[in-house]
């Protein structure tokens, strides 16, 4: 008695086209699943202190020192940061930072934003810089971030008291 082979139905035969398409399709599904889990959370930005870095007859310079926490599971970069600063309820100046910042995932970063100011019209804010150890501040601004999910603009707004680090102690 000879061996008998049942013919394979055409729908059971492996297709080479299917084997060529299946791996890239599976990889695409995996990438979509990963992107689906990503969601952007705004960084927490807190003004930590103000460092007075220079004084002159016409004005001076100071550094706004921020603590920035990136709660995301991915790295983000800033492309621009603009902040309007009020001291003792008087507009003191506008800080602009255009160099890129690299914010590590789920980590704190210290960000220093240099600011120039003029004494004219400063009043209470200028007196506070020269005489107090802490100063009342208000700030409004924005940070433009480059994320894996696209550009995001984060609004900055804060008020409170912040310590001053004097130029000369």
Short mmCIF file of N, CA and C in Angstrom, two decimals:
data_model
loop_
_atom_site.label_atom_id
_atom_site.label_comp_id
_atom_site.label_asym_id
_atom_site.label_seq_id
_atom_site.Cartn_x
_atom_site.Cartn_y
_atom_site.Cartn_z
N UNK A 1 0.83 -1.15 0.00
CA UNK A 1 0.00 0.00 0.00
C UNK A 1 0.88 1.22 0.00
N UNK A 2 0.56 2.09 -0.88
CA UNK A 2 1.33 3.32 -1.01
C UNK A 2 0.86 4.39 -0.04
N UNK A 3 1.70 5.41 0.09
CA UNK A 3 1.32 6.52 0.97
C UNK A 3 0.34 7.43 0.25
N UNK A 4 -0.51 7.98 1.02
CA UNK A 4 -1.51 8.87 0.45
C UNK A 4 -1.30 10.28 1.00
N UNK A 5 -1.19 11.28 0.14
CA UNK A 5 -1.03 12.68 0.55
C UNK A 5 -2.30 13.42 0.26
N UNK A 6 -2.82 14.05 1.26
CA UNK A 6 -4.02 14.87 1.04
C UNK A 6 -3.56 16.20 0.47
N UNK A 7 -4.22 16.66 -0.58
CA UNK A 7 -3.83 17.96 -1.13
C UNK A 7 -4.11 19.06 -0.10
N UNK A 8 -3.18 20.01 0.01
CA UNK A 8 -3.34 21.10 0.96
C UNK A 8 -4.28 22.13 0.36
N UNK A 9 -5.26 22.51 1.13
CA UNK A 9 -6.18 23.55 0.64
C UNK A 9 -5.40 24.84 0.45
N UNK A 10 -5.77 25.60 -0.53
CA UNK A 10 -5.04 26.83 -0.84
C UNK A 10 -5.10 27.84 0.31
N UNK A 11 -6.14 27.82 1.10
CA UNK A 11 -6.23 28.77 2.21
C UNK A 11 -5.35 28.37 3.38
N UNK A 12 -4.84 27.14 3.38
CA UNK A 12 -3.94 26.71 4.44
C UNK A 12 -2.47 26.90 4.07
N UNK A 13 -2.18 27.11 2.79
CA UNK A 13 -0.79 27.24 2.35
C UNK A 13 -0.19 28.57 2.82
N UNK A 14 1.01 28.52 3.35
CA UNK A 14 1.64 29.78 3.75
C UNK A 14 1.94 30.63 2.52
N UNK A 15 1.66 31.90 2.66
CA UNK A 15 1.91 32.83 1.56
C UNK A 15 3.19 33.61 1.84
N UNK A 16 4.08 33.67 0.89
CA UNK A 16 5.32 34.42 1.09
C UNK A 16 5.03 35.91 1.23
N UNK A 17 4.01 36.40 0.56
CA UNK A 17 3.66 37.82 0.67
C UNK A 17 3.25 38.15 2.11
N UNK A 18 2.50 37.25 2.72
CA UNK A 18 2.05 37.47 4.09
C UNK A 18 3.26 37.50 5.04
N UNK A 19 4.22 36.59 4.83
CA UNK A 19 5.40 36.56 5.67
C UNK A 19 6.28 37.79 5.48
N UNK A 20 6.19 38.41 4.33
CA UNK A 20 6.97 39.63 4.11
C UNK A 20 6.28 40.84 4.74
N UNK A 21 4.99 40.87 4.78
CA UNK A 21 4.23 42.02 5.28
C UNK A 21 4.03 41.96 6.79
N UNK A 22 3.93 40.76 7.34
CA UNK A 22 3.60 40.60 8.74
C UNK A 22 4.61 41.24 9.70
N UNK A 23 5.93 41.02 9.56
CA UNK A 23 6.86 41.64 10.52
C UNK A 23 6.81 43.17 10.56
N UNK A 24 6.83 43.87 9.41
CA UNK A 24 6.73 45.33 9.50
C UNK A 24 5.40 45.80 10.09
N UNK A 25 4.33 45.08 9.78
CA UNK A 25 3.01 45.45 10.31
C UNK A 25 2.99 45.28 11.82
N UNK A 26 3.61 44.21 12.32
CA UNK A 26 3.69 43.97 13.76
C UNK A 26 4.52 45.06 14.43
N UNK A 27 5.62 45.45 13.81
CA UNK A 27 6.47 46.52 14.36
C UNK A 27 5.69 47.84 14.40
N UNK A 28 4.93 48.13 13.37
CA UNK A 28 4.13 49.34 13.32
C UNK A 28 3.08 49.35 14.43
N UNK A 29 2.44 48.22 14.65
CA UNK A 29 1.46 48.12 15.74
C UNK A 29 2.13 48.35 17.09
N UNK A 30 3.33 47.80 17.27
CA UNK A 30 4.07 48.00 18.52
C UNK A 30 4.42 49.46 18.74
N UNK A 31 4.85 50.15 17.68
CA UNK A 31 5.19 51.58 17.77
C UNK A 31 3.95 52.39 18.11
N UNK A 32 2.83 52.07 17.48
CA UNK A 32 1.59 52.79 17.78
C UNK A 32 1.17 52.57 19.22
N UNK A 33 1.34 51.36 19.72
CA UNK A 33 0.99 51.07 21.11
C UNK A 33 1.87 51.87 22.05
N UNK A 34 3.16 51.99 21.74
CA UNK A 34 4.08 52.78 22.57
C UNK A 34 3.69 54.24 22.55
N UNK A 35 3.43 54.80 21.36
CA UNK A 35 3.03 56.20 21.26
C UNK A 35 1.70 56.44 21.96
N UNK A 36 0.83 55.45 21.92
CA UNK A 36 -0.46 55.59 22.59
C UNK A 36 -0.30 55.74 24.09
N UNK A 37 0.75 55.14 24.67
CA UNK A 37 1.00 55.24 26.10
C UNK A 37 1.63 56.58 26.48
N UNK A 38 2.27 57.26 25.50
CA UNK A 38 2.90 58.54 25.78
C UNK A 38 1.84 59.62 25.88
N UNK A 39 1.95 60.41 26.89
CA UNK A 39 1.10 61.60 26.99
C UNK A 39 1.96 62.69 27.62
N UNK A 40 1.74 63.91 27.20
CA UNK A 40 2.56 65.02 27.67
C UNK A 40 1.99 65.59 28.96
N UNK A 41 2.85 65.71 29.97
CA UNK A 41 2.50 66.37 31.22
C UNK A 41 3.36 67.62 31.33
N UNK A 42 2.75 68.74 31.68
CA UNK A 42 3.51 69.99 31.77
C UNK A 42 4.54 69.92 32.89
N UNK A 43 5.76 70.41 32.62
CA UNK A 43 6.77 70.45 33.67
C UNK A 43 6.36 71.40 34.79
N UNK A 44 6.83 71.13 35.98
CA UNK A 44 6.60 71.99 37.13
C UNK A 44 7.78 72.96 37.21
N UNK A 45 7.50 74.26 37.10
CA UNK A 45 8.55 75.29 37.08
C UNK A 45 8.37 76.19 38.30
N UNK A 46 9.39 76.23 39.17
CA UNK A 46 9.35 77.04 40.39
C UNK A 46 10.55 77.98 40.42
N UNK A 47 10.31 79.27 40.72
CA UNK A 47 11.41 80.21 40.92
C UNK A 47 12.03 79.89 42.28
N UNK A 48 13.29 79.49 42.27
CA UNK A 48 13.99 79.06 43.49
C UNK A 48 14.62 80.24 44.22
N UNK A 49 15.26 81.13 43.45
CA UNK A 49 15.90 82.30 44.05
C UNK A 49 16.27 83.28 42.94
N UNK A 50 16.67 84.47 43.36
CA UNK A 50 17.19 85.49 42.45
C UNK A 50 18.60 85.82 42.90
N UNK A 51 19.55 85.71 41.98
CA UNK A 51 20.94 86.05 42.27
C UNK A 51 21.26 87.38 41.61
N UNK A 52 21.67 88.37 42.41
CA UNK A 52 22.10 89.66 41.85
C UNK A 52 23.53 89.46 41.35
N UNK A 53 23.74 89.67 40.06
CA UNK A 53 25.06 89.38 39.47
C UNK A 53 25.84 90.64 39.12
N UNK A 54 25.18 91.80 39.07
CA UNK A 54 25.89 93.03 38.76
C UNK A 54 25.01 94.25 38.99
N UNK A 55 25.63 95.33 39.47
CA UNK A 55 24.92 96.59 39.70
C UNK A 55 25.74 97.73 39.11
N UNK A 56 25.04 98.70 38.53
CA UNK A 56 25.69 99.90 38.01
C UNK A 56 24.77 101.08 38.29
N UNK A 57 25.21 102.29 37.93
CA UNK A 57 24.37 103.46 38.14
C UNK A 57 23.09 103.39 37.31
N UNK A 58 23.15 102.78 36.15
CA UNK A 58 21.98 102.72 35.27
C UNK A 58 21.06 101.55 35.51
N UNK A 59 21.55 100.49 36.16
CA UNK A 59 20.72 99.30 36.36
C UNK A 59 21.55 98.15 36.86
N UNK A 60 21.32 96.99 36.29
CA UNK A 60 22.09 95.83 36.73
C UNK A 60 21.67 94.57 36.03
N UNK A 61 22.21 93.47 36.53
CA UNK A 61 21.88 92.15 36.00
C UNK A 61 21.57 91.22 37.16
N UNK A 62 20.71 90.29 36.91
CA UNK A 62 20.41 89.27 37.90
C UNK A 62 20.08 87.97 37.18
N UNK A 63 20.22 86.89 37.91
CA UNK A 63 19.88 85.58 37.39
C UNK A 63 18.62 85.08 38.09
N UNK A 64 17.64 84.67 37.30
CA UNK A 64 16.47 83.99 37.85
C UNK A 64 16.82 82.50 37.86
N UNK A 65 16.80 81.90 39.03
CA UNK A 65 17.18 80.49 39.16
C UNK A 65 15.90 79.68 39.37
N UNK A 66 15.58 78.83 38.39
CA UNK A 66 14.37 78.02 38.42
C UNK A 66 14.71 76.56 38.70
N UNK A 67 13.82 75.89 39.41
CA UNK A 67 13.85 74.44 39.52
C UNK A 67 12.75 73.93 38.60
N UNK A 68 13.14 73.09 37.62
CA UNK A 68 12.18 72.57 36.64
C UNK A 68 12.14 71.06 36.79
N UNK A 69 10.92 70.53 37.04
CA UNK A 69 10.75 69.08 37.15
C UNK A 69 10.01 68.58 35.91
N UNK A 70 10.61 67.63 35.19
CA UNK A 70 9.99 67.00 34.02
C UNK A 70 9.32 65.70 34.49
N UNK A 71 7.98 65.68 34.58
CA UNK A 71 7.29 64.47 35.06
C UNK A 71 7.11 63.40 33.98
N UNK A 72 7.52 63.70 32.76
CA UNK A 72 7.32 62.78 31.64
C UNK A 72 8.34 61.66 31.65
N UNK A 73 8.02 60.57 30.96
CA UNK A 73 8.93 59.43 30.86
C UNK A 73 9.88 59.58 29.69
N UNK A 74 9.85 60.75 29.05
CA UNK A 74 10.73 61.01 27.92
C UNK A 74 11.41 62.36 28.09
N UNK A 75 12.56 62.52 27.42
CA UNK A 75 13.35 63.74 27.45
C UNK A 75 12.63 64.83 26.66
N UNK A 76 12.65 66.05 27.18
CA UNK A 76 12.11 67.18 26.42
C UNK A 76 13.17 68.28 26.37
N UNK A 77 13.08 69.08 25.32
CA UNK A 77 14.02 70.20 25.14
C UNK A 77 13.21 71.47 24.99
N UNK A 78 13.71 72.53 25.60
CA UNK A 78 13.06 73.82 25.39
C UNK A 78 13.75 74.51 24.23
N UNK A 79 12.99 75.28 23.49
CA UNK A 79 13.58 76.04 22.40
C UNK A 79 13.57 77.53 22.71
N UNK A 80 12.73 77.96 23.65
CA UNK A 80 12.64 79.38 24.01
C UNK A 80 11.90 79.52 25.34
N UNK A 81 12.36 80.48 26.16
CA UNK A 81 11.70 80.78 27.43
C UNK A 81 11.63 82.29 27.58
N UNK A 82 10.41 82.81 27.81
CA UNK A 82 10.20 84.25 28.03
C UNK A 82 9.48 84.43 29.36
N UNK A 83 9.99 85.35 30.18
CA UNK A 83 9.39 85.59 31.49
C UNK A 83 9.36 87.08 31.79
N UNK A 84 8.17 87.61 32.12
CA UNK A 84 8.04 88.98 32.63
C UNK A 84 8.10 88.89 34.15
N UNK A 85 8.95 89.72 34.75
CA UNK A 85 9.19 89.66 36.19
C UNK A 85 8.73 90.95 36.85
N UNK A 86 7.95 90.80 37.92
CA UNK A 86 7.56 91.91 38.79
C UNK A 86 8.20 91.67 40.16
N UNK A 87 8.77 92.73 40.74
CA UNK A 87 9.29 92.67 42.11
C UNK A 87 8.57 93.72 42.92
N UNK A 88 8.04 93.29 44.06
CA UNK A 88 7.29 94.19 44.94
C UNK A 88 6.20 94.94 44.14
N UNK A 89 5.51 94.20 43.27
CA UNK A 89 4.38 94.69 42.47
C UNK A 89 4.76 95.77 41.46
N UNK A 90 6.02 95.81 41.07
CA UNK A 90 6.50 96.75 40.05
C UNK A 90 7.16 95.94 38.93
N UNK A 91 6.79 96.23 37.67
CA UNK A 91 7.40 95.51 36.55
C UNK A 91 8.90 95.77 36.56
N UNK A 92 9.68 94.70 36.57
CA UNK A 92 11.12 94.82 36.71
C UNK A 92 11.88 94.53 35.44
N UNK A 93 11.34 93.68 34.60
CA UNK A 93 12.03 93.37 33.37
C UNK A 93 11.48 92.12 32.70
N UNK A 94 12.02 91.86 31.54
CA UNK A 94 11.65 90.67 30.78
C UNK A 94 12.91 89.84 30.56
N UNK A 95 12.83 88.59 30.90
CA UNK A 95 13.95 87.66 30.71
C UNK A 95 13.66 86.80 29.49
N UNK A 96 14.68 86.57 28.69
CA UNK A 96 14.54 85.76 27.48
C UNK A 96 15.70 84.78 27.42
N UNK A 97 15.38 83.51 27.26
CA UNK A 97 16.39 82.47 27.14
C UNK A 97 16.12 81.70 25.86
N UNK A 98 17.05 81.83 24.90
CA UNK A 98 16.84 81.18 23.61
C UNK A 98 17.78 80.01 23.36
N UNK A 99 18.63 79.70 24.32
CA UNK A 99 19.49 78.52 24.14
C UNK A 99 18.69 77.29 24.57
N UNK A 100 18.90 76.17 23.89
CA UNK A 100 18.13 74.97 24.22
C UNK A 100 18.45 74.44 25.61
N UNK A 101 17.42 73.97 26.28
CA UNK A 101 17.57 73.30 27.57
C UNK A 101 17.17 71.85 27.38
N UNK A 102 17.92 70.96 27.99
CA UNK A 102 17.65 69.53 27.90
C UNK A 102 17.12 69.07 29.25
N UNK A 103 15.85 68.66 29.30
CA UNK A 103 15.23 68.26 30.55
C UNK A 103 15.09 66.74 30.59
N UNK A 104 15.82 66.12 31.50
CA UNK A 104 15.83 64.65 31.62
C UNK A 104 14.47 64.15 32.09
N UNK A 105 14.12 62.91 31.69
CA UNK A 105 12.83 62.36 32.11
C UNK A 105 12.76 62.14 33.62
N UNK A 106 11.61 62.49 34.18
CA UNK A 106 11.31 62.28 35.60
C UNK A 106 12.45 62.76 36.49
N UNK A 107 12.90 64.01 36.24
CA UNK A 107 14.05 64.53 36.97
C UNK A 107 13.94 66.05 37.12
N UNK A 108 14.66 66.59 38.12
CA UNK A 108 14.74 68.03 38.35
C UNK A 108 15.95 68.59 37.60
N UNK A 109 15.80 69.79 37.08
CA UNK A 109 16.91 70.51 36.44
C UNK A 109 16.92 71.93 36.96
N UNK A 110 18.11 72.48 37.13
CA UNK A 110 18.25 73.88 37.51
C UNK A 110 18.42 74.68 36.23
N UNK A 111 17.58 75.70 36.06
CA UNK A 111 17.62 76.55 34.86
C UNK A 111 17.89 77.97 35.32
N UNK A 112 18.93 78.59 34.75
CA UNK A 112 19.31 79.96 35.10
C UNK A 112 19.01 80.86 33.92
N UNK A 113 18.20 81.90 34.18
CA UNK A 113 17.81 82.84 33.13
C UNK A 113 18.37 84.21 33.48
N UNK A 114 19.40 84.68 32.74
CA UNK A 114 19.96 86.01 33.01
C UNK A 114 18.98 87.11 32.59
N UNK A 115 18.94 88.18 33.41
CA UNK A 115 18.01 89.28 33.17
C UNK A 115 18.72 90.61 33.39
N UNK A 116 18.46 91.56 32.50
CA UNK A 116 18.99 92.93 32.66
C UNK A 116 17.84 93.82 33.11
N UNK A 117 18.18 94.85 33.88
CA UNK A 117 17.15 95.80 34.29
C UNK A 117 17.75 97.20 34.38
N UNK A 118 16.87 98.19 34.37
CA UNK A 118 17.25 99.60 34.56
C UNK A 118 16.56 100.11 35.81
N UNK A 119 17.25 101.01 36.53
CA UNK A 119 16.71 101.54 37.78
C UNK A 119 15.49 102.44 37.55
N UNK A 120 15.42 103.10 36.45
CA UNK A 120 14.35 104.07 36.20
C UNK A 120 12.98 103.43 36.39
N UNK A 121 12.18 104.03 37.25
CA UNK A 121 10.81 103.57 37.47
C UNK A 121 10.69 102.32 38.33
N UNK A 122 11.75 101.91 39.00
CA UNK A 122 11.71 100.67 39.76
C UNK A 122 11.13 100.83 41.17
N UNK A 123 11.37 101.94 41.80
CA UNK A 123 10.79 102.21 43.12
C UNK A 123 11.00 101.10 44.14
N UNK A 124 9.88 100.51 44.62
CA UNK A 124 9.91 99.51 45.69
C UNK A 124 10.71 98.28 45.30
N UNK A 125 10.66 97.89 44.05
CA UNK A 125 11.42 96.72 43.60
C UNK A 125 12.90 96.94 43.74
N UNK A 126 13.38 98.14 43.38
CA UNK A 126 14.80 98.45 43.50
C UNK A 126 15.22 98.51 44.96
N UNK A 127 14.39 99.13 45.79
CA UNK A 127 14.72 99.19 47.23
C UNK A 127 14.80 97.79 47.82
N UNK A 128 13.88 96.92 47.42
CA UNK A 128 13.87 95.55 47.94
C UNK A 128 15.15 94.81 47.54
N UNK A 129 15.63 95.01 46.32
CA UNK A 129 16.86 94.36 45.89
C UNK A 129 18.04 94.77 46.75
N UNK A 130 18.04 96.02 47.16
CA UNK A 130 19.19 96.56 47.90
C UNK A 130 19.10 96.33 49.41
N UNK A 131 17.88 96.12 49.94
CA UNK A 131 17.75 96.10 51.39
C UNK A 131 17.21 94.80 51.99
N UNK A 132 16.54 93.98 51.22
CA UNK A 132 15.88 92.80 51.79
C UNK A 132 16.63 91.51 51.48
N UNK A 133 16.37 90.49 52.28
CA UNK A 133 16.92 89.16 52.03
C UNK A 133 15.99 88.33 51.15
N UNK A 134 14.74 88.73 51.09
CA UNK A 134 13.76 88.07 50.23
C UNK A 134 12.89 89.16 49.61
N UNK A 135 12.29 88.84 48.49
CA UNK A 135 11.51 89.85 47.78
C UNK A 135 10.24 89.20 47.25
N UNK A 136 9.16 90.00 47.27
CA UNK A 136 7.91 89.53 46.68
C UNK A 136 8.03 89.58 45.16
N UNK A 137 7.62 88.51 44.51
CA UNK A 137 7.73 88.47 43.05
C UNK A 137 6.42 88.01 42.42
N UNK A 138 6.32 88.33 41.16
CA UNK A 138 5.26 87.80 40.31
C UNK A 138 5.89 87.56 38.95
N UNK A 139 5.54 86.48 38.32
CA UNK A 139 6.07 86.24 36.98
C UNK A 139 5.01 85.62 36.09
N UNK A 140 5.09 86.00 34.83
CA UNK A 140 4.20 85.48 33.80
C UNK A 140 5.07 85.25 32.57
N UNK A 141 4.88 84.14 31.92
CA UNK A 141 5.67 83.86 30.73
C UNK A 141 5.27 82.57 30.07
N UNK A 142 6.17 82.10 29.21
CA UNK A 142 5.91 80.84 28.52
C UNK A 142 7.23 80.17 28.16
N UNK A 143 7.15 78.85 28.02
CA UNK A 143 8.28 78.04 27.58
C UNK A 143 7.79 77.23 26.39
N UNK A 144 8.57 77.24 25.32
CA UNK A 144 8.25 76.42 24.15
C UNK A 144 9.12 75.18 24.21
N UNK A 145 8.46 74.00 24.19
CA UNK A 145 9.15 72.73 24.35
C UNK A 145 9.04 71.88 23.11
N UNK A 146 10.12 71.17 22.82
CA UNK A 146 10.16 70.21 21.72
C UNK A 146 10.06 68.83 22.36
N UNK A 147 8.95 68.11 22.10
CA UNK A 147 8.73 66.79 22.69
C UNK A 147 8.59 65.76 21.57
N UNK A 148 8.67 64.47 21.91
CA UNK A 148 8.43 63.44 20.89
C UNK A 148 7.02 63.50 20.31
N UNK A 149 6.12 64.20 21.00
CA UNK A 149 4.74 64.31 20.52
C UNK A 149 4.50 65.61 19.77
N UNK A 150 5.55 66.41 19.55
CA UNK A 150 5.43 67.69 18.85
C UNK A 150 5.72 68.85 19.79
N UNK A 151 5.67 70.07 19.24
CA UNK A 151 5.92 71.27 20.05
C UNK A 151 4.78 71.51 21.02
N UNK A 152 5.13 71.92 22.23
CA UNK A 152 4.16 72.25 23.27
C UNK A 152 4.55 73.60 23.85
N UNK A 153 3.56 74.46 24.11
CA UNK A 153 3.79 75.73 24.78
C UNK A 153 3.22 75.62 26.18
N UNK A 154 4.06 75.88 27.17
CA UNK A 154 3.67 75.79 28.58
C UNK A 154 3.64 77.21 29.15
N UNK A 155 2.53 77.58 29.72
CA UNK A 155 2.39 78.90 30.35
C UNK A 155 3.05 78.87 31.73
N UNK A 156 3.77 79.94 32.05
CA UNK A 156 4.38 80.10 33.37
C UNK A 156 3.65 81.19 34.11
N UNK A 157 3.33 80.94 35.36
CA UNK A 157 2.71 81.96 36.19
C UNK A 157 3.02 81.62 37.63
N UNK A 158 3.48 82.58 38.37
CA UNK A 158 3.80 82.33 39.76
C UNK A 158 3.90 83.61 40.54
N UNK A 159 3.74 83.50 41.84
CA UNK A 159 3.87 84.64 42.74
C UNK A 159 4.25 84.11 44.11
N UNK A 160 4.90 84.96 44.89
CA UNK A 160 5.29 84.57 46.24
C UNK A 160 6.48 85.38 46.69
N UNK A 161 7.21 84.83 47.62
CA UNK A 161 8.44 85.45 48.11
C UNK A 161 9.59 84.53 47.74
N UNK A 162 10.70 85.13 47.36
CA UNK A 162 11.86 84.35 46.94
C UNK A 162 13.11 84.96 47.56
N UNK A 163 14.05 84.12 48.01
CA UNK A 163 15.28 84.65 48.59
C UNK A 163 16.15 85.34 47.55
N UNK A 164 16.90 86.33 48.02
CA UNK A 164 17.87 87.02 47.17
C UNK A 164 19.26 86.59 47.58
N UNK A 165 20.09 86.35 46.61
CA UNK A 165 21.51 86.12 46.88
C UNK A 165 22.20 87.39 46.44
N UNK A 166 22.79 88.06 47.38
CA UNK A 166 23.42 89.35 47.12
C UNK A 166 24.72 89.21 46.35
N UNK A 167 25.05 90.23 45.57
CA UNK A 167 26.29 90.29 44.84
C UNK A 167 27.48 90.35 45.80
N UNK A 168 27.35 91.18 46.81
CA UNK A 168 28.41 91.34 47.82
C UNK A 168 27.81 90.98 49.17
N UNK A 169 28.51 90.15 49.93
CA UNK A 169 28.00 89.76 51.26
C UNK A 169 28.77 90.43 52.35
#
